[in-house]
Amino acid sequence: MGTEQAAGVEISEPLLHDARAERKITVGGSDEQEEEEIIPEWKEQITIRGLVVSALLGALFCIITHKLNLTVGIIPSLNVAAGLLGFFFVKSWTGFLSKLGLHVKPFTRQENTVIQTCVVACYGLAFSGGFGSYLLSMDEKTYELIGEDYPGNRAEDVKNPGLLWMMGFIFVVSFLGLFSLVPLRKVMVLDYKLTYPSGTATAMLINSFHTNTGAELARKQVSCLGKYLSISFIWSCFKWFFSGIGDSCGFDNFPSLGLTLFNNTFYFDFSPTYVGCGLICPHIVNCSVLLGAIISWGFLWPFISQRAGDWYPADLGSNDFKGLYGYKVFVAISLILGDGIYNLIKIIAITIKEMYRSSTKHHNIAVVKEVADSDGSKLLVEQRKRDAVFLKDGIPFWFAASGYVALAAISTATMPMIFPPLKWYLVLCSYILAPALAFCNSYGAGLTDWSLASTYGKIGLFIIASLVGSNGGVLAGLAACGVMMSIVSTAADLMQDFKTGYLTLSSAKSMFVSQLVGTAMGCVIAPLTFWMYWTAFDIGTPDSPYKAPYAVIYREMAILGVEGFSELPKHCLAICCGFFGAALAINLLRDVSPKKVSQFIPIPMAMAVPFYIGAYFAIDMFVGTIILFVWERINRKDAEDYAGAVASGLICGDGIWTIPSAILSIFRINPPICMYFKPSSS
């Protein structure tokens, strides 16, 4: 989701003499807050304590990301929490050692930036690694859920999760994106001056932590985060005692809006995670999710279910794709594809337009700089200092190019061993095209803050699945989706981190190395934490809390790429076309309407999620957005300062409880009580 920049915040630094010289740095545009700072060498920005903290936070955020991936598929940005918790852990450690009389190395904003970068790179693989989408689509349970007799759903296109092969797969695909665009870092950050709103906002946050007033606010935010983390953890523990055996007991099935609405999945399930997501996500996202739930579970599915026996056989199971379940999956796919294709075309158009504008206005910009120099512009001097630090520790073109070629060669040889239907020449073609797509995604993310990695992945999925055909096309398409998605996602993340490093006077080399280290951590931590879920919980069953909604959706998309639309239920294709067109029209309306109108127009991608999953999490997220709305009306500054900390605490506390919950499940220790609700007449 997009993140708006904080208005009126200026980050500036004075003249740079050399890498070790003392400098005065002004944060927030106030000359009264000047303080001397020594900019450390790039090697000193990466510390052992920072890597330890990064590994701990990376594991925690991987657990949280897996939980969200396997339940609802909506992943809020945890960058703020990563920066905040990194600041808290290192500051607490250095404070503790100082009280013992030991000399400790000062904690700099550069080290804080490295920690945040490393954590984001680590937990990013829990999403782009496909543990809740394309990798899980390959497993036997998803194959059986779609149906053994379903056309195009072949038993040969099954590959069950395995810890070693998943680690190997992620290792051979995740690093290429980091090398693909490194030579363009100067072009993207300095020449085109792309905004990268999330990266800029993270830099402002980290810069503010390392001033006296900012550190005080950070301490209060961490205290708030810790308080709500404890509340969330204790509440999740309390809920477990009443959740019984199976999936129909406990507060997760509390008919808070009545039994009739409960049967249509409208109920509040007391989930701190989803309420926290509602606090973090913009109001329009939460309202879009609720609107999608109302349209689907309030009107569309009850209407279609009344046509049982006419539109589809009435005696089908609840998870049969030839019945109501098929409508749910394919309508959700049509909305997701409509939104993705529109935004892809839009961002490519914006990219071409902005690149053309930048090239035509290059000379004008140079004249402006010349005039500003003659006036002794402070802003220009400070910008030149940031430029000098950013360019000082360069990454040679030969290193990036040779790294990409070597990794591509290894991956091209390895991928057919892991996925035999994906031939080596298809992998090679993907890697030849990938840098261009990575550039488009990174440029678009710099302008709009939207990374369309999953859209590029779906394009690769459809193309490869159709090229390979019925003899292995499903498995090949899903694997190709992972190849493309990993490259374009990590490339955009790296450019975003370069922007953060540029604004915090962090070395580009330390940013690149921390991304490499974080990615290496993620290649181990993300599969391990997923394996905890896989062994402890019932993953992929529609009636399970961990229903993995995107596993079925991605496999169905691969089957569509191979087989086409021949086996859809009656009128399903017409309904899908209607929703596909509606997604395009709604997006177009959002773009052509004035801002005061467009801010109330829903987002189709957010609307699509409850079509398949249910309405319960939409209720939770809407409760979160109501809390935030009221909080903003009562005290906007407090809401701006602490809402992210409260949300992060709620999400992290519930995520931490997953660890003891998984351990109890592995040892077959069941909750002692089943709290169950039924009509009083029965």
XYZ file of C-alpha atoms in Angstrom:
682
model
C 0.000 0.000 0.000
C 1.161 3.530 -0.618
C 2.616 5.563 2.181
C 2.292 9.336 2.139
C 5.300 11.440 2.973
C 5.241 13.512 6.127
C 4.626 17.079 5.085
C 6.890 19.895 6.052
C 9.815 17.753 7.164
C 13.211 18.696 5.800
C 16.326 16.561 6.123
C 19.577 18.348 5.516
C 23.308 18.054 6.170
C 26.179 20.560 5.958
C 29.375 20.468 3.899
C 31.126 17.110 3.616
C 34.927 17.258 3.899
C 35.815 13.573 4.165
C 34.311 10.335 5.419
C 35.738 10.732 8.930
C 35.291 14.470 9.425
C 32.969 15.970 11.996
C 29.790 17.388 10.541
C 26.807 19.355 11.753
C 23.486 17.851 10.758
C 20.137 19.617 10.915
C 17.073 17.401 11.248
C 13.588 18.796 10.871
C 14.776 22.082 9.438
C 15.569 23.644 12.814
C 18.968 25.283 13.352
C 18.507 24.928 17.109
C 18.696 21.141 16.869
C 22.161 21.030 15.316
C 24.464 18.381 16.653
C 27.793 17.002 15.541
C 27.885 13.574 13.956
C 30.736 11.499 12.619
C 29.770 9.542 9.541
C 31.314 6.081 9.933
C 32.927 4.121 7.139
C 30.607 1.650 5.401
C 32.132 -1.340 7.201
C 31.513 0.307 10.582
C 27.836 0.826 9.732
C 27.392 -2.971 9.704
C 27.899 -4.289 13.246
C 27.623 -7.660 14.957
C 24.965 -6.353 17.348
C 23.025 -4.959 14.415
C 23.070 -8.302 12.596
C 21.942 -10.158 15.742
C 19.023 -7.739 16.207
C 18.214 -8.049 12.490
C 18.072 -11.844 12.713
C 15.759 -11.751 15.757
C 13.414 -9.180 14.237
C 13.579 -10.911 10.845
C 12.398 -14.172 12.429
C 9.557 -12.391 14.260
C 8.386 -10.547 11.145
C 8.634 -13.725 9.025
C 6.283 -15.431 11.499
C 3.861 -12.500 11.283
C 4.035 -12.397 7.476
C 3.414 -16.145 7.192
C 0.416 -15.879 9.501
C -1.115 -13.087 7.426
C -0.236 -14.856 4.162
C -1.876 -18.087 5.290
C -5.007 -16.456 6.707
C -6.089 -13.423 4.671
C -3.213 -12.581 2.318
C -3.051 -8.864 3.224
C 0.430 -7.811 4.399
C 0.741 -4.321 5.941
C 4.083 -2.515 5.885
C 6.206 -3.372 8.925
C 9.076 -1.007 8.018
C 8.196 1.432 10.800
C 8.086 -1.368 13.357
C 11.453 -2.647 12.100
C 13.086 0.761 12.495
C 11.447 1.382 15.864
C 12.254 -2.023 17.382
C 15.803 -1.904 15.988
C 16.299 1.448 17.722
C 14.832 0.094 20.964
C 16.895 -3.119 21.117
C 20.262 -1.518 20.360
C 19.607 1.514 22.597
C 18.558 -0.807 25.438
C 21.680 -2.927 24.966
C 24.075 0.032 24.837
C 22.333 1.624 27.848
C 22.654 -1.603 29.836
C 26.373 -1.958 29.041
C 26.990 1.713 29.855
C 25.467 1.238 33.305
C 27.902 -1.630 33.860
C 30.736 0.809 33.148
C 31.681 -0.746 29.812
C 32.603 1.337 26.809
C 30.137 0.880 23.932
C 30.189 2.104 20.381
C 27.610 4.870 19.808
C 24.418 3.866 17.993
C 24.191 5.889 14.781
C 21.360 6.440 12.374
C 23.443 4.676 9.734
C 23.485 1.515 11.865
C 19.741 1.941 12.492
C 19.210 2.164 8.720
C 21.268 -0.994 8.119
C 19.193 -2.915 10.695
C 15.924 -1.777 9.151
C 17.159 -2.694 5.658
C 18.330 -6.128 6.785
C 15.027 -6.904 8.549
C 12.893 -5.817 5.582
C 15.024 -7.884 3.175
C 14.621 -10.897 5.470
C 10.871 -10.822 6.018
C 10.244 -9.727 2.414
C 11.143 -13.265 1.333
C 8.316 -14.643 3.471
C 6.038 -12.882 0.963
C 7.900 -13.012 -2.369
C 9.070 -16.574 -1.592
C 5.529 -17.751 -2.315
C 4.926 -19.670 0.924
C 1.300 -18.568 0.885
C 0.846 -18.442 -2.890
C 2.693 -20.083 -5.791
C 4.847 -22.555 -3.798
C 1.877 -23.723 -1.764
C -0.170 -24.007 -4.989
C 2.011 -26.945 -5.967
C 1.170 -29.134 -2.973
C -1.051 -32.215 -2.941
C -3.703 -30.690 -0.691
C -4.372 -27.851 -3.145
C -4.440 -30.370 -5.998
C -7.039 -32.486 -4.149
C -9.039 -29.401 -3.162
C -9.483 -28.401 -6.797
C -10.376 -31.973 -7.674
C -8.602 -34.924 -9.244
C -11.077 -34.989 -12.164
C -10.855 -31.235 -12.809
C -9.542 -30.648 -16.372
C -5.924 -29.484 -16.355
C -5.373 -30.409 -12.709
C -2.792 -33.187 -13.099
C -1.234 -35.306 -10.352
C 2.115 -34.870 -12.141
C 1.959 -31.129 -11.369
C 2.298 -31.710 -7.628
C 5.334 -30.885 -5.502
C 4.841 -30.992 -1.750
C 6.709 -28.519 0.474
C 10.161 -29.673 1.546
C 12.514 -27.664 3.689
C 15.673 -28.321 1.685
C 14.286 -27.783 -1.814
C 12.450 -24.611 -0.727
C 15.680 -23.202 0.723
C 17.532 -24.128 -2.469
C 14.863 -22.550 -4.668
C 14.877 -19.274 -2.720
C 18.681 -19.137 -2.709
C 18.923 -19.458 -6.506
C 16.218 -16.866 -7.345
C 16.301 -14.242 -4.576
C 19.708 -12.638 -5.139
C 19.385 -11.849 -8.828
C 17.108 -8.864 -8.259
C 19.758 -7.246 -6.057
C 22.340 -7.336 -8.869
C 19.975 -6.469 -11.726
C 19.624 -2.727 -11.042
C 22.643 -1.810 -8.893
C 24.338 0.064 -11.781
C 21.230 2.283 -12.061
C 21.181 3.453 -8.420
C 22.577 6.886 -9.354
C 20.101 7.253 -12.213
C 17.086 6.310 -10.069
C 17.953 8.220 -6.880
C 20.017 11.214 -8.078
C 19.208 11.821 -11.747
C 15.481 11.024 -11.814
C 15.102 12.027 -8.140
C 12.406 9.406 -7.597
C 10.483 9.907 -4.374
C 10.124 6.320 -3.066
C 7.567 7.507 -0.470
C 8.012 4.568 1.923
C 11.792 4.846 1.780
C 11.638 8.600 2.362
C 9.189 8.237 5.258
C 11.406 5.560 6.851
C 14.441 7.837 6.503
C 12.579 10.708 8.175
C 11.578 8.399 11.005
C 15.141 7.144 11.553
C 16.575 10.659 11.335
C 14.087 11.840 13.955
C 15.072 9.007 16.332
C 18.628 10.283 16.483
C 17.826 13.750 17.810
C 17.078 14.498 21.454
C 13.366 15.154 20.924
C 13.037 12.295 18.435
C 14.707 9.820 20.776
C 12.289 10.789 23.538
C 9.299 10.228 21.247
C 10.830 6.926 20.085
C 11.098 5.765 23.706
C 7.427 6.582 24.250
C 6.492 4.786 21.024
C 8.462 1.706 22.060
C 6.777 1.769 25.470
C 3.398 1.942 23.735
C 4.372 -0.890 21.388
C 5.507 -3.045 24.321
C 2.286 -2.395 26.221
C 0.013 -3.440 23.357
C 2.296 -6.323 22.421
C 1.837 -7.691 25.956
C -1.936 -7.155 25.829
C -2.147 -8.881 22.433
C 0.007 -11.825 23.554
C -1.981 -12.347 26.777
C -5.311 -12.078 24.926
C -4.199 -14.592 22.283
C -3.098 -16.954 25.045
C -6.466 -16.501 26.802
C -8.363 -17.230 23.579
C -6.461 -20.473 23.086
C -7.947 -22.039 26.245
C -11.447 -21.829 24.733
C -10.620 -22.861 21.159
C -11.098 -26.624 21.692
C -10.368 -29.278 19.062
C -11.215 -28.458 15.473
C -12.079 -25.087 13.983
C -15.587 -24.320 15.252
C -14.816 -23.363 18.861
C -13.642 -20.274 20.689
C -13.660 -16.530 20.205
C -12.601 -17.002 16.575
C -16.158 -18.230 15.965
C -18.052 -15.799 18.189
C -21.408 -14.855 16.526
C -21.136 -11.237 17.640
C -23.607 -10.008 14.977
C -26.071 -12.880 15.328
C -26.217 -16.439 14.030
C -27.747 -15.525 10.656
C -24.923 -13.163 9.775
C -22.437 -15.586 11.334
C -23.477 -18.210 8.783
C -22.533 -15.691 6.080
C -19.141 -15.066 7.817
C -20.145 -11.666 9.218
C -18.784 -11.634 12.768
C -16.046 -10.040 14.863
C -13.470 -12.703 15.717
C -11.443 -10.695 18.289
C -8.205 -10.936 16.314
C -5.526 -8.421 17.421
C -3.678 -8.975 14.130
C -6.541 -7.866 11.897
C -7.450 -4.947 14.158
C -3.778 -3.916 13.989
C -3.885 -4.177 10.183
C -6.916 -1.888 10.248
C -4.931 0.667 12.258
C -2.009 0.601 9.796
C -3.832 0.392 6.460
C -5.412 3.569 5.026
C -9.131 4.090 5.700
C -10.007 3.543 2.034
C -8.335 0.109 2.056
C -10.311 -1.042 5.107
C -13.555 0.355 3.710
C -12.846 -1.330 0.347
C -12.358 -4.678 2.091
C -15.662 -4.263 3.947
C -17.466 -3.208 0.748
C -16.129 -6.312 -1.015
C -17.405 -8.466 1.868
C -20.869 -6.886 1.693
C -21.116 -7.260 -2.104
C -19.965 -10.885 -2.088
C -21.202 -12.468 1.139
C -24.097 -10.084 1.642
C -25.605 -10.249 -1.859
C -23.764 -12.153 -4.598
C -23.142 -15.550 -2.971
C -26.638 -15.789 -1.384
C -28.098 -14.921 -4.815
C -26.037 -17.588 -6.651
C -26.646 -20.204 -3.935
C -30.393 -19.843 -4.593
C -29.684 -20.957 -8.199
C -28.317 -24.320 -7.064
C -29.819 -27.025 -9.261
C -30.053 -24.613 -12.196
C -26.680 -22.905 -12.581
C -24.782 -25.791 -10.990
C -25.643 -29.188 -9.444
C -27.200 -28.830 -6.000
C -25.488 -31.864 -4.500
C -21.915 -30.625 -4.873
C -19.595 -30.229 -1.900
C -18.814 -26.799 -0.482
C -15.321 -26.899 -2.010
C -16.220 -28.166 -5.483
C -15.062 -25.843 -8.272
C -18.073 -26.744 -10.398
C -20.344 -25.155 -7.786
C -20.473 -21.991 -5.649
C -16.816 -22.397 -4.694
C -15.837 -21.936 -8.344
C -17.670 -18.612 -8.510
C -15.868 -17.422 -5.367
C -12.410 -18.240 -6.702
C -12.805 -17.009 -10.279
C -14.590 -13.750 -9.428
C -11.774 -12.980 -6.967
C -9.227 -13.776 -9.715
C -11.003 -11.474 -12.181
C -10.918 -8.536 -9.750
C -7.246 -9.138 -8.906
C -6.246 -9.389 -12.576
C -8.312 -6.351 -13.585
C -6.738 -4.197 -10.895
C -3.243 -5.529 -11.590
C -3.394 -5.047 -15.368
C -4.778 -1.514 -15.038
C -2.078 -0.458 -12.581
C 0.637 -2.112 -14.670
C -0.388 -0.162 -17.786
C -0.778 3.015 -15.743
C 2.638 2.800 -14.094
C 4.416 1.923 -17.362
C 2.741 4.972 -18.960
C 3.766 7.185 -16.031
C 7.309 5.801 -16.212
C 7.679 6.575 -19.925
C 6.172 10.037 -19.455
C 8.420 10.924 -16.509
C 11.546 9.604 -18.224
C 10.768 11.690 -21.298
C 10.092 14.746 -19.138
C 13.365 14.240 -17.245
C 15.374 14.003 -20.450
C 13.778 17.100 -22.022
C 14.185 19.218 -18.893
C 17.748 18.177 -18.086
C 19.322 21.416 -19.300
C 16.780 23.579 -17.485
C 17.577 21.814 -14.235
C 21.284 22.517 -14.757
C 20.569 26.244 -15.218
C 18.532 26.349 -12.027
C 21.402 24.714 -10.140
C 23.827 27.297 -11.523
C 21.641 30.169 -10.315
C 21.135 28.516 -6.952
C 24.910 28.111 -6.611
C 25.483 31.789 -7.213
C 23.015 32.586 -4.436
C 24.741 30.187 -2.032
C 21.627 28.047 -1.615
C 21.838 26.072 1.602
C 19.544 23.350 0.300
C 21.713 22.778 -2.743
C 24.875 22.587 -0.645
C 23.247 20.039 1.644
C 22.000 18.044 -1.327
C 25.521 17.926 -2.736
C 26.768 16.521 0.555
C 24.208 13.730 0.434
C 25.197 13.094 -3.182
C 28.884 12.890 -2.215
C 28.231 10.339 0.556
C 25.940 8.301 -1.711
C 28.489 8.175 -4.544
C 31.579 7.707 -2.363
C 31.314 3.939 -1.859
C 30.351 2.848 -5.327
C 29.495 -0.655 -6.491
C 31.403 -1.335 -9.734
C 29.389 -2.123 -12.838
C 31.564 -5.161 -13.593
C 30.799 -6.584 -10.138
C 27.033 -6.189 -10.561
C 27.043 -7.511 -14.132
C 29.267 -10.498 -13.403
C 27.244 -11.265 -10.254
C 23.993 -11.249 -12.227
C 25.411 -13.421 -15.029
C 26.925 -15.924 -12.575
C 23.745 -16.187 -10.504
C 21.593 -16.449 -13.638
C 23.795 -19.282 -14.914
C 23.540 -21.146 -11.597
C 19.776 -20.627 -11.465
C 19.293 -21.649 -15.117
C 21.091 -24.928 -14.403
C 19.393 -25.524 -11.041
C 15.741 -24.642 -11.671
C 15.030 -27.580 -14.066
C 16.395 -29.924 -11.384
C 13.883 -28.594 -8.862
C 11.021 -28.217 -11.375
C 11.598 -30.556 -14.368
C 8.794 -29.085 -16.583
C 10.496 -25.655 -16.431
C 13.144 -26.085 -19.138
C 16.464 -24.276 -18.938
C 15.828 -22.100 -22.006
C 12.600 -20.761 -20.449
C 14.517 -19.830 -17.298
C 17.219 -18.162 -19.392
C 14.633 -16.126 -21.326
C 13.106 -15.009 -18.026
C 16.481 -13.757 -16.807
C 17.143 -11.903 -20.066
C 13.814 -10.048 -19.751
C 13.862 -9.658 -15.955
C 16.120 -6.546 -15.664
C 13.765 -4.539 -17.914
C 10.740 -5.570 -15.851
C 12.661 -4.923 -12.626
C 13.444 -1.422 -13.874
C 9.762 -0.774 -14.668
C 8.685 -2.021 -11.235
C 11.381 -0.044 -9.391
C 10.645 3.139 -11.316
C 6.911 2.760 -10.743
C 7.456 2.107 -7.029
C 9.582 5.252 -6.871
C 6.758 7.322 -8.326
C 3.684 5.734 -6.753
C 4.951 3.521 -3.872
C 3.181 0.553 -5.492
C 5.292 -2.547 -6.127
C 3.544 -4.696 -8.722
C 5.741 -7.751 -8.142
C 2.766 -10.113 -7.924
C 1.373 -8.738 -11.206
C 4.653 -9.359 -13.040
C 4.686 -12.811 -11.453
C 1.191 -13.553 -12.792
C 2.261 -12.433 -16.279
C 5.177 -14.882 -16.136
C 2.803 -17.554 -14.846
C 0.334 -17.219 -17.738
C 3.022 -16.978 -20.440
C 5.085 -19.981 -19.312
C 2.014 -22.109 -18.490
C 0.602 -21.529 -21.983
C 3.999 -22.170 -23.671
C 4.627 -25.455 -21.823
C 1.036 -26.630 -22.282
C -0.774 -29.536 -20.695
C 2.368 -31.604 -20.095
C 3.639 -29.843 -16.960
C 2.445 -26.317 -17.724
C 0.867 -25.786 -14.294
C 4.035 -26.573 -12.343
C 6.250 -24.691 -14.818
C 3.982 -21.631 -14.703
C 3.958 -21.523 -10.900
C 7.753 -21.850 -10.770
C 8.165 -19.108 -13.399
C 5.877 -16.895 -11.332
C 8.311 -17.294 -8.433
C 11.330 -16.460 -10.610
C 9.808 -13.241 -11.931
C 8.199 -12.172 -8.672
C 11.409 -12.594 -6.671
C 13.535 -10.547 -9.089
C 11.227 -7.557 -9.510
C 10.331 -7.495 -5.800
C 13.900 -7.502 -4.451
C 15.016 -4.952 -7.067
C 12.303 -2.497 -5.980
C 13.094 -3.095 -2.295
C 16.788 -2.392 -2.905
C 16.095 0.905 -4.670
C 13.751 1.910 -1.861
C 16.524 1.191 0.643
C 19.029 3.161 -1.433
C 16.684 6.137 -1.089
C 16.500 5.626 2.681
C 20.284 5.369 2.878
C 20.705 8.480 0.734
C 18.583 10.542 3.145
C 20.214 9.142 6.310
C 23.803 9.609 5.012
C 24.300 5.850 4.924
C 26.756 4.333 2.481
C 25.282 2.757 -0.646
C 27.728 -0.106 -0.172
C 26.493 -0.767 3.373
C 22.908 -0.738 2.047
C 23.798 -3.273 -0.646
C 25.694 -5.537 1.749
C 22.913 -5.378 4.352
C 20.411 -6.335 1.640
C 22.608 -9.302 0.721
C 22.911 -10.353 4.365
C 19.183 -9.854 4.997
C 18.316 -11.866 1.891
C 20.667 -14.659 3.001
C 18.983 -14.627 6.422
C 15.564 -14.750 4.766
C 16.574 -17.734 2.625
C 17.023 -19.697 5.857
C 14.595 -18.048 8.296
C 11.580 -17.766 5.958
C 11.472 -21.510 5.082
C 12.157 -22.508 8.707
C 9.346 -20.364 10.098
C 7.008 -21.592 7.361
C 7.960 -25.157 8.229
C 6.835 -24.465 11.794
C 3.370 -23.593 10.485
C 3.360 -26.525 8.055
C 4.135 -29.117 10.732
C 2.002 -27.603 13.506
C -1.192 -26.497 11.760
C -3.630 -27.692 9.123
C -2.516 -25.533 6.195
C -4.665 -25.122 3.091
C -7.950 -26.602 4.314
C -10.857 -24.198 3.552
C -12.357 -24.642 7.031
C -9.011 -24.093 8.778
C -7.895 -20.713 10.155
C -4.859 -21.141 7.887
C -6.795 -21.656 4.670
C -4.002 -20.176 2.468
C -6.446 -18.443 0.096
C -3.949 -17.577 -2.614
C -2.734 -21.166 -3.005
C -5.968 -22.166 -4.764
C -6.124 -18.891 -6.703
C -2.610 -19.229 -8.137
C -3.086 -22.885 -9.114
C -6.362 -22.027 -10.830
C -4.629 -19.221 -12.736
C -1.987 -21.682 -13.928
C -4.725 -24.125 -15.021
C -6.478 -21.276 -16.850
C -3.217 -20.517 -18.654
C -3.101 -24.118 -19.894
C -6.771 -25.092 -20.349
C -8.733 -21.877 -20.828
C -12.268 -21.228 -19.512
C -14.105 -24.316 -20.719
C -14.983 -25.846 -17.337
C -16.310 -22.785 -15.492
C -19.799 -23.071 -13.918
C -22.808 -21.604 -15.720
C -22.690 -17.792 -16.142
C -19.379 -17.728 -14.222
C -17.416 -16.346 -17.175
C -19.978 -13.575 -17.726
C -19.869 -12.592 -14.044
C -16.053 -12.665 -14.098
C -15.953 -10.433 -17.183
C -18.317 -8.026 -15.452
C -16.116 -7.773 -12.374
C -12.954 -7.548 -14.524
C -14.481 -4.607 -16.381
C -15.684 -3.105 -13.103
C -12.118 -3.231 -11.726
C -10.838 -1.346 -14.786
C -13.662 1.200 -14.603
C -13.265 1.823 -10.864
C -9.526 2.390 -11.248
C -10.094 4.744 -14.176
C -12.709 6.637 -12.165
C -10.250 6.965 -9.262
C -7.661 8.500 -11.574
C -9.905 10.962 -13.445
C -11.876 12.162 -10.413
C -10.685 15.088 -8.281
C -8.921 14.082 -5.083
C -11.831 15.072 -2.847
C -13.946 12.507 -4.746
C -11.340 9.828 -5.540
C -10.437 9.383 -1.869
C -13.874 7.778 -1.384
C -13.706 5.436 -4.410
C -12.866 1.837 -3.357
C -9.769 -0.138 -4.400
C -10.682 -3.294 -6.411
C -7.645 -5.306 -5.219
C -8.709 -4.810 -1.591
C -12.328 -5.598 -2.459
C -11.305 -8.940 -4.006
C -9.810 -10.533 -0.882
C -13.056 -11.199 1.083
C -14.823 -12.584 -2.019
C -12.971 -15.836 -1.440
C -11.995 -15.776 2.244
C -15.059 -14.425 4.038
C -16.231 -11.254 5.744
C -14.956 -11.826 9.305
C -11.534 -10.218 8.882
C -13.143 -7.248 7.087
C -15.151 -6.615 10.274
C -11.942 -6.697 12.340
C -10.112 -4.318 10.012
C -13.086 -1.977 9.949
C -13.069 -1.914 13.768
C -9.401 -0.884 13.520
C -10.178 1.903 11.071
C -13.045 3.181 13.291
C -10.693 3.284 16.289
C -8.151 5.249 14.245
C -10.819 7.590 12.833
C -12.153 8.446 16.310
C -8.604 8.784 17.670
C -7.723 11.236 14.894
C -10.775 13.331 15.706
C -9.965 13.409 19.420
C -6.194 13.990 19.148
C -4.682 13.876 15.657
C -1.078 14.345 16.809
C -1.257 11.460 19.257
C -2.839 9.293 16.562
C -0.051 10.152 14.115
C 2.644 9.506 16.732
C 1.336 6.303 18.305
C -1.129 4.550 15.950
C 1.708 2.719 14.168
C 3.197 1.618 17.488
C -0.180 0.349 18.775
C -0.831 -1.519 15.519
C 2.666 -3.025 15.479
C 2.247 -4.145 19.098
C -1.086 -5.839 18.370
C 0.317 -7.620 15.300
C 3.631 -8.608 16.937
C 1.992 -9.893 20.151
C -0.382 -12.139 18.232
C 2.514 -13.235 16.025
C 4.703 -14.138 19.006
C 1.885 -16.272 20.450
C 2.043 -18.346 17.265
C 5.358 -19.847 18.467
C 4.077 -21.389 21.748
C 0.818 -22.259 19.989
C 2.737 -24.179 17.330
C 4.836 -25.951 19.966
C 1.678 -27.026 21.828
C 0.183 -28.258 18.567
C 3.318 -30.225 17.638
C 3.186 -32.007 21.015
C -0.561 -32.626 20.509
C -1.543 -30.586 23.569
C -5.114 -29.455 22.888
C -7.021 -26.544 24.469
C -9.067 -27.737 27.480
C -12.350 -25.955 26.628
C -14.525 -25.706 23.531
C -16.691 -22.579 23.619
C -19.422 -23.181 21.037
C -22.578 -21.303 20.045
C -25.841 -22.615 18.620
C -29.497 -21.526 18.535
C -31.244 -21.761 21.921
C -34.130 -23.711 20.360
C -31.779 -26.594 19.555
